């Protein structure tokens, strides 16, 4: 009667089946032999419907992100580490220290367990490296053709720094716009991977957890007004959001925004604009002008901010336009997403 | 140039398209004109990548649940209220007061905005009724055929009651097993709906938020050992989980477990066992025998616990079997899920 329980999960050759989502023994086995084994920590080990956590010494921040990236594995990462990094970054740019993650999986019947195990191992690695454990989770299975392999929603809990009050609504005319490095790596890596393009220098996603960089930056400049990780829609979308929330305009300098050579080549080939390409490890930070040098120094001292630069200024604008002085000496409006959509980039 | 922005979302006739997940203007419009408008609260209005929340006065609880129920609308509810109730219940049965929800949506291209609006309105209503706001969210869109309409992951944050220490691992021989009402309503409502079965008395899902009932119960009996909402896999799965976590056995009395007549009829027709059918508003509670009467009285005094009953006892068992004295005078083992799987019940 208990034999089904004693046969271990066949992670090498097995596939996700509907019983893995039924809430019965197969679900328990998948959770224990794959998820808990990889992601193990004292909270997950509690084995209840949620995690009991310590008291949080500060105001809470909560952020959630569904991840539906396609392909699930791409140069520089996979949906597993992306789901960890993306939510850590959402919490961090609120001016908070990320503490815990919850992860919920929607799996398609027939998905290879070996690939799922790689994804979970990648989550475990990135969560360990970031010091932010996955403390609770859930798994559902849908019939073949009703999902696309694996979708992962991660939700992050953090605590706000007491002396920081960052929001997209706090940018003011005169503030400076800082960017932590070259743009478009993640979006172009995904696109190149979909189109089977190869370049002399391969394009690799920049997926990374930014909370370390953000922490150093806020230590140096607690007066930071606003931060964003420039994911879907690229720095164009992130800056337009801030412009609208703060009821300001911005003027960027194209010459200050760097794009790696292979990313530039991919953009030309595919007709993409790097301003709109997703990044998964780049920080936009807006701060008062008198703190710009201190902020840049703090960013450049961190491995993920070595190429940090001031890329523009906030200015008054009744129309809340984000504009850009181009390399050729002209000026253009950097509108919200223009041209083609890039679905399932994250 | 800004015209696209001034045309309101066509909620009546419009459909989800890939641009709604692009992170650009269409995403912002969907979020503002549908999600934020319905779910509005001070936290969601912050408009950042996450929500800034007050300091939590207690130990935290975090629980997450993916909802993939099919059909999306069913007698007695829909995926929207289910996603709110399910996660509130997961937090509540940990012995915690649910405070906030995060919601992440995976939408299929082509899904009618009118149906999405109904789902979000249902979430808003149930969240308001429960007093647990949806404070942050995320929306992704996948291509037609890559998801099944709408998947919703909700994540709940709560605070533990200081004087309560409930866990599936705390059941002890001699404890009593209490159940808040008749079983199988949700699971049979979904199955009947899928099979297009109608009964004289319609079967309606029992989806409900249990935190009020749990609160009253814990006020009366803070010594509660373990609680579970008996969702996927029914009370059979929930009790087997507790038996395993606590290294105990259980002996149930079939005569004490009630099943509504139409649910019983549906089970006979479809060959289902109500012990394995999902419930979305039923509480299992395990407490020391000397507190059983007080617990039952507290449950019965609440609208969701009027039919509460003692359905069994915890006992020593090296094999951790959940057994049941049947109505016919026999005894059977109530194993983990047996027979057919019931996919996508929640």
XYZ file of C-alpha atoms in Angstrom:
692
model
C 0.000 0.000 0.000
C 2.825 2.379 0.773
C 5.008 1.173 -2.090
C 4.356 4.197 -4.290
C 5.902 6.221 -1.519
C 9.104 4.244 -1.303
C 10.038 4.510 -4.959
C 12.016 7.737 -5.341
C 11.039 10.356 -7.901
C 12.642 9.554 -11.274
C 14.167 12.979 -11.794
C 16.323 11.804 -14.716
C 13.666 10.356 -16.975
C 10.357 11.266 -15.327
C 7.875 13.868 -16.452
C 5.405 16.097 -14.684
C 2.001 14.441 -14.605
C -1.360 15.585 -13.333
C -0.993 13.646 -10.088
C 1.889 15.963 -9.157
C -0.709 18.698 -8.815
C -3.433 16.676 -7.134
C -2.478 17.430 -3.554
C -1.953 13.741 -2.824
C 1.113 11.606 -2.386
C 2.685 12.467 -5.747
C 2.495 16.173 -4.912
C 4.085 15.566 -1.538
C 6.839 13.536 -3.176
C 7.581 16.198 -5.802
C 7.680 18.885 -3.131
C 9.945 16.900 -0.822
C 12.303 15.230 -3.267
C 12.732 18.148 -5.605
C 11.688 21.515 -4.160
C 12.485 21.119 -0.470
C 15.652 19.156 -1.135
C 17.070 21.898 -3.369
C 15.754 24.979 -1.628
C 16.074 23.613 1.903
C 15.937 25.989 4.841
C 14.410 25.958 8.303
C 11.193 27.655 7.146
C 10.479 25.370 4.212
C 11.181 22.433 6.517
C 8.183 23.410 8.677
C 6.044 21.639 6.075
C 2.852 23.601 6.708
C 0.676 25.581 4.268
C 2.867 28.630 4.766
C 6.012 29.718 6.558
C 6.331 30.999 10.111
C 8.923 33.755 10.080
C 10.557 35.948 12.707
C 9.241 39.360 13.634
C 10.308 41.964 11.046
C 12.136 44.947 12.481
C 10.754 47.614 10.208
C 8.047 48.660 7.806
C 7.244 45.881 5.337
C 7.557 45.874 1.586
C 5.718 43.312 -0.539
C 6.326 42.740 -4.262
C 5.195 39.979 -6.616
C 6.161 39.022 -10.157
C 4.928 36.334 -12.530
C 7.696 34.923 -14.719
C 6.751 33.505 -18.113
C 10.025 33.962 -20.002
C 10.455 32.014 -23.216
C 12.746 30.157 -23.730
C 13.008 28.862 -20.175
C 16.784 28.514 -20.508
C 18.714 31.331 -22.167
C 22.323 32.525 -22.355
C 23.261 33.719 -18.890
C 20.336 32.250 -16.980
C 16.959 30.584 -16.846
C 13.498 31.205 -15.455
C 14.649 29.970 -12.032
C 17.341 32.532 -11.283
C 15.335 35.194 -13.126
C 12.367 34.619 -10.794
C 14.631 35.016 -7.770
C 16.485 38.077 -9.060
C 13.423 39.844 -10.453
C 11.530 39.894 -7.186
C 14.567 40.643 -5.045
C 15.137 43.639 -7.319
C 11.534 44.822 -7.047
C 11.852 44.813 -3.261
C 15.305 46.420 -3.285
C 14.354 49.372 -5.514
C 11.638 50.263 -3.002
C 14.497 51.088 -0.621
C 14.015 47.859 1.287
C 16.161 44.925 2.348
C 14.722 41.717 0.855
C 14.272 39.003 3.491
C 12.124 36.167 2.131
C 10.689 34.794 -1.087
C 7.607 32.695 -1.779
C 7.526 30.712 -5.048
C 4.503 29.312 -6.857
C 4.811 27.043 -9.866
C 2.377 26.299 -12.669
C 3.702 23.237 -14.489
C 2.568 21.763 -17.783
C 1.821 18.061 -17.840
C 4.648 16.242 -19.613
C 7.382 18.716 -18.703
C 10.634 16.821 -18.052
C 11.453 16.556 -14.349
C 15.144 16.837 -15.213
C 14.560 20.321 -16.637
C 12.398 21.274 -13.682
C 15.193 20.121 -11.393
C 17.679 22.349 -13.259
C 15.336 25.305 -12.829
C 14.844 24.661 -9.125
C 18.601 24.177 -8.643
C 19.161 27.529 -10.316
C 16.595 29.157 -8.001
C 18.304 27.567 -5.032
C 21.740 28.783 -6.120
C 20.651 32.352 -6.764
C 18.586 32.469 -3.593
C 21.576 31.231 -1.562
C 23.950 33.675 -3.220
C 21.553 36.513 -2.515
C 20.944 35.408 1.058
C 17.178 35.510 0.487
C 15.600 32.082 1.126
C 12.503 30.666 -0.575
C 10.476 29.965 2.557
C 7.193 28.668 1.141
C 5.737 27.559 -2.172
C 2.976 25.938 -4.145
C 2.769 23.703 -7.198
C -0.084 23.271 -9.642
C -0.145 21.161 -12.794
C -2.267 21.892 -15.872
C -2.956 19.635 -18.823
C -0.614 19.421 -21.801
C -1.090 22.472 -24.002
C -2.640 24.578 -21.213
C 0.625 26.215 -20.134
C 4.079 26.538 -21.662
C 6.375 24.355 -19.605
C 6.824 26.313 -16.406
C 5.515 29.609 -15.050
C 6.885 30.841 -11.732
C 5.477 33.589 -9.551
C 7.782 34.826 -6.827
C 6.725 37.162 -4.062
C 9.205 39.001 -1.905
C 8.965 40.422 1.583
C 11.447 43.007 2.770
C 11.821 45.733 5.345
C 12.189 49.391 4.492
C 15.258 51.262 5.596
C 14.142 53.730 8.216
C 16.001 56.713 6.802
C 15.028 56.157 3.159
C 11.896 57.367 1.387
C 12.222 56.280 -2.227
C 9.316 56.328 -4.651
C 8.678 56.806 -8.326
C 6.621 59.809 -7.237
C 9.558 61.634 -5.609
C 11.616 62.809 -8.601
C 12.004 66.605 -8.750
C 13.238 68.976 -11.428
C 16.984 69.325 -11.124
C 17.525 65.740 -9.928
C 19.990 63.595 -11.826
C 19.318 60.221 -13.451
C 21.952 57.541 -12.841
C 22.244 54.172 -14.581
C 24.373 51.298 -13.287
C 25.681 49.926 -16.600
C 25.113 49.071 -20.266
C 21.536 48.362 -21.323
C 19.663 45.758 -23.313
C 21.642 42.640 -22.413
C 18.719 40.571 -21.157
C 16.221 41.529 -23.852
C 18.684 40.992 -26.678
C 19.915 37.700 -25.202
C 16.331 36.411 -25.202
C 15.640 37.694 -28.716
C 18.896 36.324 -30.103
C 18.165 33.013 -28.470
C 14.681 32.884 -30.006
C 15.989 33.803 -33.437
C 18.954 31.430 -33.131
C 21.369 34.283 -33.752
C 24.993 33.955 -32.705
C 27.497 36.759 -32.426
C 31.265 36.775 -32.168
C 30.932 37.921 -28.576
C 27.928 36.066 -27.246
C 25.096 38.102 -25.734
C 24.418 37.048 -22.187
C 21.552 38.104 -19.927
C 22.556 40.482 -17.154
C 20.209 38.783 -14.669
C 21.493 39.577 -11.185
C 20.258 40.460 -7.715
C 20.661 44.188 -7.187
C 20.047 44.408 -3.443
C 23.761 44.496 -2.650
C 24.341 47.407 -5.015
C 21.227 49.178 -3.752
C 22.358 48.674 -0.159
C 25.757 50.282 -0.819
C 24.097 53.108 -2.695
C 21.612 53.849 0.085
C 24.348 53.683 2.716
C 26.113 56.450 0.811
C 23.033 58.403 -0.325
C 19.965 57.830 1.844
C 18.442 60.900 0.160
C 17.815 58.824 -2.986
C 14.506 59.927 -4.560
C 13.557 56.990 -6.782
C 14.973 53.700 -8.031
C 13.848 51.204 -10.645
C 15.238 48.072 -12.176
C 14.664 48.615 -15.874
C 13.006 45.330 -16.852
C 10.064 44.971 -19.302
C 9.946 47.990 -21.567
C 13.549 48.878 -20.739
C 14.804 52.167 -19.337
C 12.255 53.945 -21.561
C 9.305 52.424 -19.718
C 10.879 52.801 -16.267
C 11.703 56.486 -16.790
C 8.303 57.254 -18.314
C 6.655 55.644 -15.291
C 8.656 57.805 -12.915
C 8.006 60.908 -15.036
C 4.294 60.298 -14.855
C 4.227 59.405 -11.163
C 6.295 62.482 -10.277
C 4.648 64.786 -12.865
C 8.004 65.803 -14.310
C 9.908 65.522 -17.571
C 13.399 64.190 -18.179
C 16.204 64.959 -20.581
C 18.601 62.106 -21.287
C 21.980 62.174 -23.026
C 22.294 59.339 -25.506
C 26.090 59.595 -25.388
C 26.064 58.697 -21.692
C 24.024 55.507 -22.189
C 26.206 52.546 -23.058
C 25.200 49.543 -25.113
C 27.577 46.607 -25.567
C 28.752 46.048 -29.165
C 26.993 42.685 -29.693
C 23.767 44.093 -28.235
C 24.020 47.016 -30.625
C 24.602 44.584 -33.505
C 21.590 42.485 -32.475
C 19.437 45.597 -32.217
C 20.398 46.671 -35.720
C 19.758 43.220 -37.103
C 16.395 42.810 -35.387
C 15.268 46.427 -35.644
C 15.136 46.891 -31.865
C 15.831 49.976 -29.801
C 17.989 49.226 -26.739
C 16.097 51.849 -24.727
C 13.090 49.515 -24.804
C 14.934 46.257 -24.191
C 14.539 44.527 -20.852
C 17.381 44.499 -18.344
C 17.427 42.185 -15.358
C 20.415 43.542 -13.497
C 20.502 47.270 -14.159
C 19.563 49.971 -11.704
C 18.103 53.383 -12.502
C 18.526 55.809 -9.613
C 17.334 59.371 -9.308
C 18.926 61.585 -6.676
C 19.397 65.236 -5.772
C 22.180 66.789 -7.891
C 24.418 67.522 -4.895
C 24.508 63.792 -4.080
C 25.255 62.637 -7.637
C 29.005 62.238 -7.186
C 28.622 60.290 -3.948
C 26.005 58.057 -5.553
C 28.128 57.368 -8.629
C 31.135 56.585 -6.459
C 29.105 54.123 -4.377
C 27.698 52.440 -7.474
C 31.102 52.200 -9.181
C 32.622 50.629 -6.091
C 30.200 47.687 -6.439
C 30.829 44.873 -8.959
C 27.393 45.415 -10.532
C 27.832 49.180 -10.911
C 31.332 49.486 -12.354
C 30.025 51.287 -15.450
C 27.579 53.550 -13.617
C 26.997 56.892 -15.308
C 24.843 59.968 -15.084
C 22.559 59.695 -18.093
C 20.247 62.677 -17.691
C 18.322 65.122 -15.579
C 14.805 65.585 -14.340
C 13.143 68.769 -15.548
C 9.816 70.523 -15.393
C 7.468 69.439 -18.165
C 3.715 69.830 -18.206
C 3.574 66.977 -20.741
C 5.822 64.678 -18.655
C 7.944 63.844 -21.685
C 11.128 61.858 -21.460
C 13.373 63.409 -24.111
C 16.869 62.580 -25.263
C 19.703 64.547 -26.859
C 20.917 62.146 -29.522
C 24.508 61.424 -30.458
C 23.859 63.180 -33.767
C 22.936 66.428 -32.027
C 19.175 66.144 -32.358
C 16.536 65.675 -29.735
C 13.875 62.951 -29.680
C 11.049 62.002 -27.433
C 11.535 58.656 -25.709
C 7.921 57.607 -25.552
C 6.504 54.548 -23.823
C 7.036 51.342 -25.729
C 7.033 51.988 -29.454
C 7.259 49.505 -32.301
C 6.973 45.784 -31.837
C 6.044 44.125 -28.599
C 8.548 41.747 -27.108
C 6.353 39.261 -25.301
C 7.559 36.936 -22.564
C 10.887 38.614 -22.002
C 10.704 37.912 -18.265
C 1.239 61.034 -29.867
C -0.583 60.603 -26.589
C -3.871 59.615 -28.196
C -3.502 55.936 -27.371
C -3.447 57.005 -23.756
C -6.624 59.055 -23.878
C -8.814 56.305 -25.310
C -10.136 54.313 -22.368
C -9.765 50.552 -22.175
C -12.637 48.841 -24.014
C -13.606 46.556 -21.171
C -16.872 45.526 -22.828
C -15.595 44.282 -26.153
C -11.808 44.304 -25.806
C -9.508 41.335 -25.426
C -6.193 40.795 -23.738
C -3.379 41.283 -26.231
C 0.353 40.871 -25.952
C 0.901 44.596 -25.489
C -0.926 44.349 -22.153
C 2.062 42.390 -20.909
C 4.773 44.447 -22.556
C 5.437 46.802 -19.672
C 4.556 49.798 -21.828
C 1.546 52.063 -22.018
C -1.001 49.277 -22.610
C 0.181 47.500 -19.463
C -0.095 50.708 -17.463
C -3.586 51.280 -18.831
C -4.772 47.761 -17.987
C -3.354 48.066 -14.490
C -4.893 51.468 -13.862
C -8.258 51.138 -15.536
C -9.010 47.607 -14.470
C -6.900 46.342 -11.560
C -6.285 49.489 -9.549
C -9.775 50.843 -10.172
C -11.403 47.684 -8.813
C -8.979 46.767 -6.072
C -8.179 50.334 -5.045
C -6.499 50.982 -1.720
C -3.804 53.304 -0.432
C -1.035 50.753 -1.019
C -1.915 49.893 -4.592
C -2.215 53.629 -5.262
C 1.495 54.061 -4.493
C 2.117 52.862 -8.043
C 5.617 51.499 -7.446
C 7.038 48.009 -8.129
C 5.789 46.839 -4.757
C 3.826 48.055 -1.760
C 5.137 49.943 1.251
C 3.261 48.640 4.286
C 3.180 49.492 7.980
C 5.368 47.763 10.528
C 3.895 44.364 11.474
C 3.316 43.881 15.186
C 4.181 40.210 15.387
C 5.933 37.257 13.822
C 5.220 37.033 10.103
C 3.496 34.307 8.175
C 3.894 34.006 4.404
C 1.817 31.697 2.176
C 1.443 31.495 -1.598
C -0.957 29.649 -3.883
C -1.241 29.366 -7.646
C -4.834 29.145 -8.850
C -5.522 27.340 -12.125
C -9.111 26.245 -11.560
C -11.108 25.179 -14.611
C -13.714 26.398 -15.408
C -12.833 29.937 -14.327
C -16.453 30.592 -13.341
C -18.313 27.912 -11.401
C -21.445 27.694 -9.232
C -20.740 29.683 -6.118
C -17.648 31.503 -7.263
C -14.844 32.043 -9.723
C -11.059 32.048 -9.824
C -11.025 35.601 -8.439
C -12.716 35.015 -5.086
C -11.109 31.569 -4.871
C -7.645 33.129 -5.155
C -8.473 35.551 -2.346
C -10.077 32.971 -0.060
C -7.501 30.243 -0.681
C -4.541 32.293 0.426
C -6.339 33.980 3.320
C -7.165 30.470 4.536
C -3.587 29.259 4.189
C -2.437 32.138 6.370
C -5.281 31.732 8.869
C -4.716 28.016 9.492
C -1.151 28.815 10.497
C -2.665 30.581 13.486
C -2.101 33.996 11.956
C -4.175 37.062 11.154
C -4.028 37.725 7.393
C -3.112 41.341 6.635
C -2.214 41.742 2.962
C -2.387 39.950 -0.359
C -0.244 40.213 -3.481
C -1.770 39.019 -6.770
C 0.017 38.016 -9.951
C -1.834 37.268 -13.181
C -0.815 35.201 -16.174
C -3.267 36.047 -18.957
C -3.767 34.319 -22.277
C -3.783 36.501 -25.367
C -7.363 36.868 -26.606
C -9.050 36.457 -23.228
C -12.093 38.782 -23.042
C -11.463 41.866 -20.916
C -15.094 41.717 -19.767
C -14.474 38.314 -18.158
C -11.202 39.514 -16.671
C -13.093 42.475 -15.217
C -15.637 40.131 -13.632
C -12.807 38.117 -12.080
C -11.078 41.203 -10.723
C -14.390 42.569 -9.395
C -14.919 39.274 -7.595
C -11.422 39.481 -6.092
C -12.122 43.040 -5.013
C -15.427 42.096 -3.401
C -14.036 39.129 -1.494
C -10.941 41.029 -0.457
C -13.089 43.908 0.861
C -15.429 41.550 2.673
C -12.470 39.794 4.271
C -10.751 43.058 5.149
C -7.543 41.875 3.497
C -6.498 44.239 0.695
C -4.595 43.304 -2.469
C -1.692 45.714 -2.059
C 0.499 44.891 -5.041
C 0.346 42.861 -8.234
C 1.811 41.918 -11.572
C 0.422 41.026 -14.977
C 1.997 38.955 -17.716
C 0.478 37.930 -21.037
C 1.364 34.771 -22.974
C 0.462 33.901 -26.541
C -2.832 32.256 -27.437
C -2.678 28.562 -26.539
C 0.155 29.007 -24.026
C -2.102 29.366 -20.980
C -5.746 28.650 -20.270
C -7.445 32.006 -19.896
C -6.265 33.219 -16.525
C -3.955 31.887 -13.824
C -3.717 33.831 -10.564
C -1.113 33.440 -7.863
C -1.926 35.112 -4.583
C 0.507 35.494 -1.723
C -0.584 36.391 1.769
C 1.211 38.038 4.641
C -0.106 37.728 8.161
C 1.030 37.979 11.731
C 1.069 35.083 14.144
C -0.966 35.273 17.317
C 1.512 35.448 20.153
C -0.178 32.817 22.303
C -0.780 30.272 19.537
C 1.603 27.606 18.283
C -0.270 25.663 15.630
C 1.459 23.285 13.234
C 0.727 20.117 11.349
C 3.555 18.640 13.408
C 1.851 19.223 16.769
C -0.944 16.625 16.802
C -0.657 14.144 19.702
C -2.353 10.854 20.477
C -5.595 11.554 22.315
C -6.266 14.846 20.506
C -9.623 15.239 18.803
C -10.239 16.064 15.148
C -12.889 18.722 14.475
C -14.431 19.641 11.122
C -16.392 22.836 10.501
C -19.099 21.478 8.165
C -20.127 19.182 5.293
C -17.430 18.187 2.838
C -16.965 18.009 -0.907
C -18.985 21.046 -1.999
C -16.234 22.762 -3.954
C -14.835 19.689 -5.648
C -18.225 18.360 -6.664
C -19.377 21.800 -7.863
C -16.370 21.965 -10.172
C -16.827 18.403 -11.398
C -20.576 18.825 -11.949
C -19.889 22.052 -13.802
C -17.335 20.340 -16.047
C -19.654 17.428 -16.745
C -22.661 19.715 -17.211
C -24.560 17.877 -14.517
C -27.490 19.538 -12.803
C -29.164 18.414 -9.623
C -32.484 19.317 -8.062
C -30.609 21.186 -5.353
C -27.708 22.813 -7.159
C -24.210 22.109 -5.873
C -22.430 25.312 -4.986
C -18.792 25.784 -4.056
C -18.207 26.528 -0.382
C -15.450 29.034 -1.186
C -15.139 31.354 1.803
C -12.541 33.154 3.890
C -12.006 31.237 7.108
C -9.988 33.778 9.084
C -13.047 34.998 10.992
C -13.938 31.484 12.089
C -10.308 30.725 12.927
C -10.066 33.933 14.943
C -13.087 33.048 17.071
C -11.784 29.528 17.516
C -8.344 30.658 18.656
C -9.846 33.243 20.997
C -11.663 30.369 22.686
C -8.957 27.731 22.356
C -5.447 29.138 21.944
C -4.159 25.628 22.746
C -5.164 24.490 19.232
C -2.552 22.010 17.953
C -3.075 22.052 14.188
C -5.447 23.475 11.585
C -5.869 22.932 7.859
C -8.287 24.046 5.219
C -9.081 20.817 3.389
C -8.538 21.893 -0.238
C -6.878 19.747 -2.947
C -7.074 16.108 -1.979
C -9.862 16.818 0.516
C -9.857 15.997 4.209
C -8.084 12.722 3.354
C -4.981 14.535 2.093
C -5.026 17.152 4.857
C -5.289 14.562 7.636
C -2.657 12.300 6.075
C -0.304 15.289 5.905
C -0.816 16.039 9.579
C -0.463 12.352 10.488
C 2.847 12.195 8.708
C 4.151 15.515 10.051
C 3.185 14.582 13.613
C 4.130 10.883 13.305
C 0.715 9.772 14.551
C -2.301 7.877 13.271
C -5.953 8.914 13.265
C -9.259 7.153 13.585
C -12.228 8.892 11.983
C -15.946 8.167 12.392
C -17.694 8.192 9.032
C -21.045 8.809 10.720
C -19.774 12.140 12.061
C -18.702 13.434 8.646
C -21.556 15.075 6.782
C -21.976 15.280 3.038
C -24.845 17.243 1.487
C -27.340 15.127 -0.441
C -26.593 16.566 -3.913
C -22.848 16.174 -3.279
C -23.465 12.563 -2.320
C -25.509 12.077 -5.496
C -22.776 13.644 -7.645
C -20.153 11.453 -5.992
C -22.153 8.332 -6.747
C -22.736 9.398 -10.320
C -19.112 10.324 -10.953
C -17.507 7.623 -8.833
C -15.876 10.108 -6.472
C -15.166 9.784 -2.762
C -16.107 12.941 -0.832
C -13.139 12.422 1.507
C -10.871 13.304 -1.424
C -12.911 16.173 -2.809
C -11.603 19.698 -2.420
C -13.238 22.098 -0.001
C -12.565 25.827 -0.072
C -14.297 26.895 3.102
C -13.957 24.026 5.548
C -11.691 23.968 8.538
C -10.034 20.938 10.097
C -8.881 21.609 13.637
C -7.021 19.342 16.020
C -7.051 20.167 19.714
C -6.487 18.588 23.118
C -9.536 16.537 24.189
C -10.263 18.722 27.207
C -10.722 21.731 24.907
C -12.963 19.947 22.390
C -16.272 21.237 23.742
C -15.054 24.825 23.927
C -13.702 24.574 20.408
C -16.911 23.111 19.005
C -18.966 25.780 20.746
C -16.788 28.548 19.283
C -17.000 27.050 15.790
C -20.757 26.555 15.957
C -21.259 30.148 17.055
C -19.743 31.325 13.756
C -21.790 31.358 10.513
C -19.172 29.210 8.757
C -19.025 26.606 11.529
C -22.690 25.962 12.318
C -22.337 22.271 11.451
C -19.021 21.726 13.219
C -18.520 18.230 14.558
C -15.920 16.030 16.154
C -15.038 13.535 13.433
C -12.254 11.504 15.006
C -9.254 11.160 17.257
C -5.507 11.147 16.943
C -3.860 7.898 18.030
C -0.469 6.284 18.153
C 0.400 4.469 14.938
C 3.860 3.511 13.782
C 2.510 3.410 10.213
C 0.830 6.839 10.495
C -2.381 5.514 9.019
C -5.554 7.536 8.878
C -8.315 4.981 9.440
C -12.085 5.296 9.508
C -14.889 3.390 11.196
C -17.459 3.161 8.410
C -21.204 3.558 8.697
C -21.523 -0.141 7.950
C -19.450 -1.080 10.971
C -16.219 -1.836 9.164
C -12.919 -0.069 9.254
C -10.983 1.206 6.245
C -7.731 2.983 5.690
C -8.130 6.497 4.313
C -4.973 6.632 2.250
C -3.585 9.597 0.386
C -5.380 10.329 -2.850
C -6.669 7.124 -4.397
C -8.435 6.627 -7.696
C -8.656 9.301 -10.341
C -6.923 12.599 -10.153
C -9.064 15.700 -10.189
C -6.838 18.209 -11.888
C -7.325 21.964 -11.674
C -9.819 21.943 -8.861
C -8.363 25.160 -7.412
